[in-house]
Amino acid sequence: MKRIAVLASGRGSNFQAILDRINDGYIKAEIVCLITDKPGAYSIKRADKAGIAVRILDFDSFQSRDEYNENLHETMMEINPDLFVLAGYMRLLDPKTAKEFAGKMINIHPAILPAFTGLHAQKQAIDYGVKVAGCTVHFVDEGMDTGPIILQHVVPVFFEDDEESLTKRILKEEHIALPNALRLFCEDKIKISGRKVKILD
Ligand code: GAR
């Protein structure tokens, strides 16, 4: 059974979606640890409730970004799971960490990449006036939201939408897309070839 570690900075609804789909048997995996950069993250409560170990690396308690990155790297090396899942982890990983875990680290982003990377992707989509939006699950590389794409789920954007309504619609889809990607990974059905990802039947 694959060992998964989750990185999350906040509310953790995607983390919860993974937990739920492991509990109901859809994903055959074990979550071995939650890593968070925020001591107040609601994700910690979810992990505690599920009996999952938590490693808090409070970003603000480190002298510098480099020191934080070094500690995060060491923590990740120590846990050494089959897969790291960035589920609302709101920091860019340093190049060394991205390289070390290439092909073993996935992220969910609330946009149809490569459009609308970074923060407030849903607002960017509204402001641009796109007619479809959605979420992307992708492998993590050194860039921001740039790694090879595993899958994308699309939702409509309506004239009446604001950031809040679109965020809600996309989030619902994230909770389906991320478990789907994890299931594929855990069944060894994902093959990376350069920038392209093949899903095996
Ligand atoms: C999700 O919408 C996720 O896609 C986004 O943060 C939210 C976390 O929600 N991540 C990013 O924007 C990363 N670039 P959650 O804490 O409830 O899972």
Coordinates of N, CA, C and O in Angstrom, one line a residue, residues 16-29 175 179 183:
Q16 N -9.3 16.6 3.6 CA -10.5 15.8 4.1 C -11.0 14.9 3.0 O -11.4 13.7 3.3
A17 N -11.1 15.4 1.8 CA -11.7 14.6 0.7 C -10.8 13.4 0.5 O -11.3 12.3 0.2
I18 N -9.5 13.5 0.6 CA -8.6 12.3 0.4 C -8.8 11.4 1.6 O -9.0 10.2 1.4
L19 N -8.9 11.9 2.8 CA -9.1 11.0 4.0 C -10.4 10.2 3.8 O -10.5 9.0 4.0
D20 N -11.5 10.9 3.3 CA -12.8 10.3 3.2 C -12.7 9.2 2.1 O -13.3 8.1 2.3
R21 N -12.0 9.4 1.0 CA -12.0 8.4 0.0 C -11.0 7.3 0.3 O -11.1 6.2 -0.3
I22 N -10.1 7.5 1.2 CA -9.3 6.4 1.7 C -10.2 5.5 2.7 O -10.2 4.3 2.6
N23 N -10.9 6.2 3.5 CA -11.8 5.5 4.5 C -12.8 4.7 3.8 O -13.2 3.6 4.3
D24 N -13.4 5.2 2.7 CA -14.4 4.3 2.0 C -13.8 3.3 1.0 O -14.5 2.7 0.3
G25 N -12.5 3.3 0.9 CA -11.8 2.2 0.1 C -11.6 2.6 -1.3 O -11.0 1.8 -2.1
Y26 N -12.0 3.8 -1.7 CA -11.8 4.2 -3.1 C -10.3 4.4 -3.5 O -9.8 4.0 -4.5
I27 N -9.5 4.9 -2.5 CA -8.1 5.0 -2.7 C -7.4 4.0 -1.7 O -7.7 4.1 -0.5
K28 N -6.6 3.1 -2.2 CA -5.9 2.2 -1.3 C -4.5 2.8 -0.9 O -3.6 2.6 -1.7
A29 N -4.5 3.5 0.2 CA -3.3 4.2 0.6 C -3.4 4.5 2.1 O -4.5 4.4 2.7
H175 N -12.6 18.2 -5.0 CA -12.8 17.1 -4.1 C -13.1 15.8 -4.8 O -13.0 14.7 -4.2
P179 N -8.9 13.0 -5.4 CA -9.0 11.6 -5.1 C -8.9 10.7 -6.4 O -8.2 9.7 -6.3
R183 N -6.0 7.9 -6.7 CA -6.3 6.5 -7.0 C -5.5 6.0 -8.2 O -4.9 4.9 -8.1

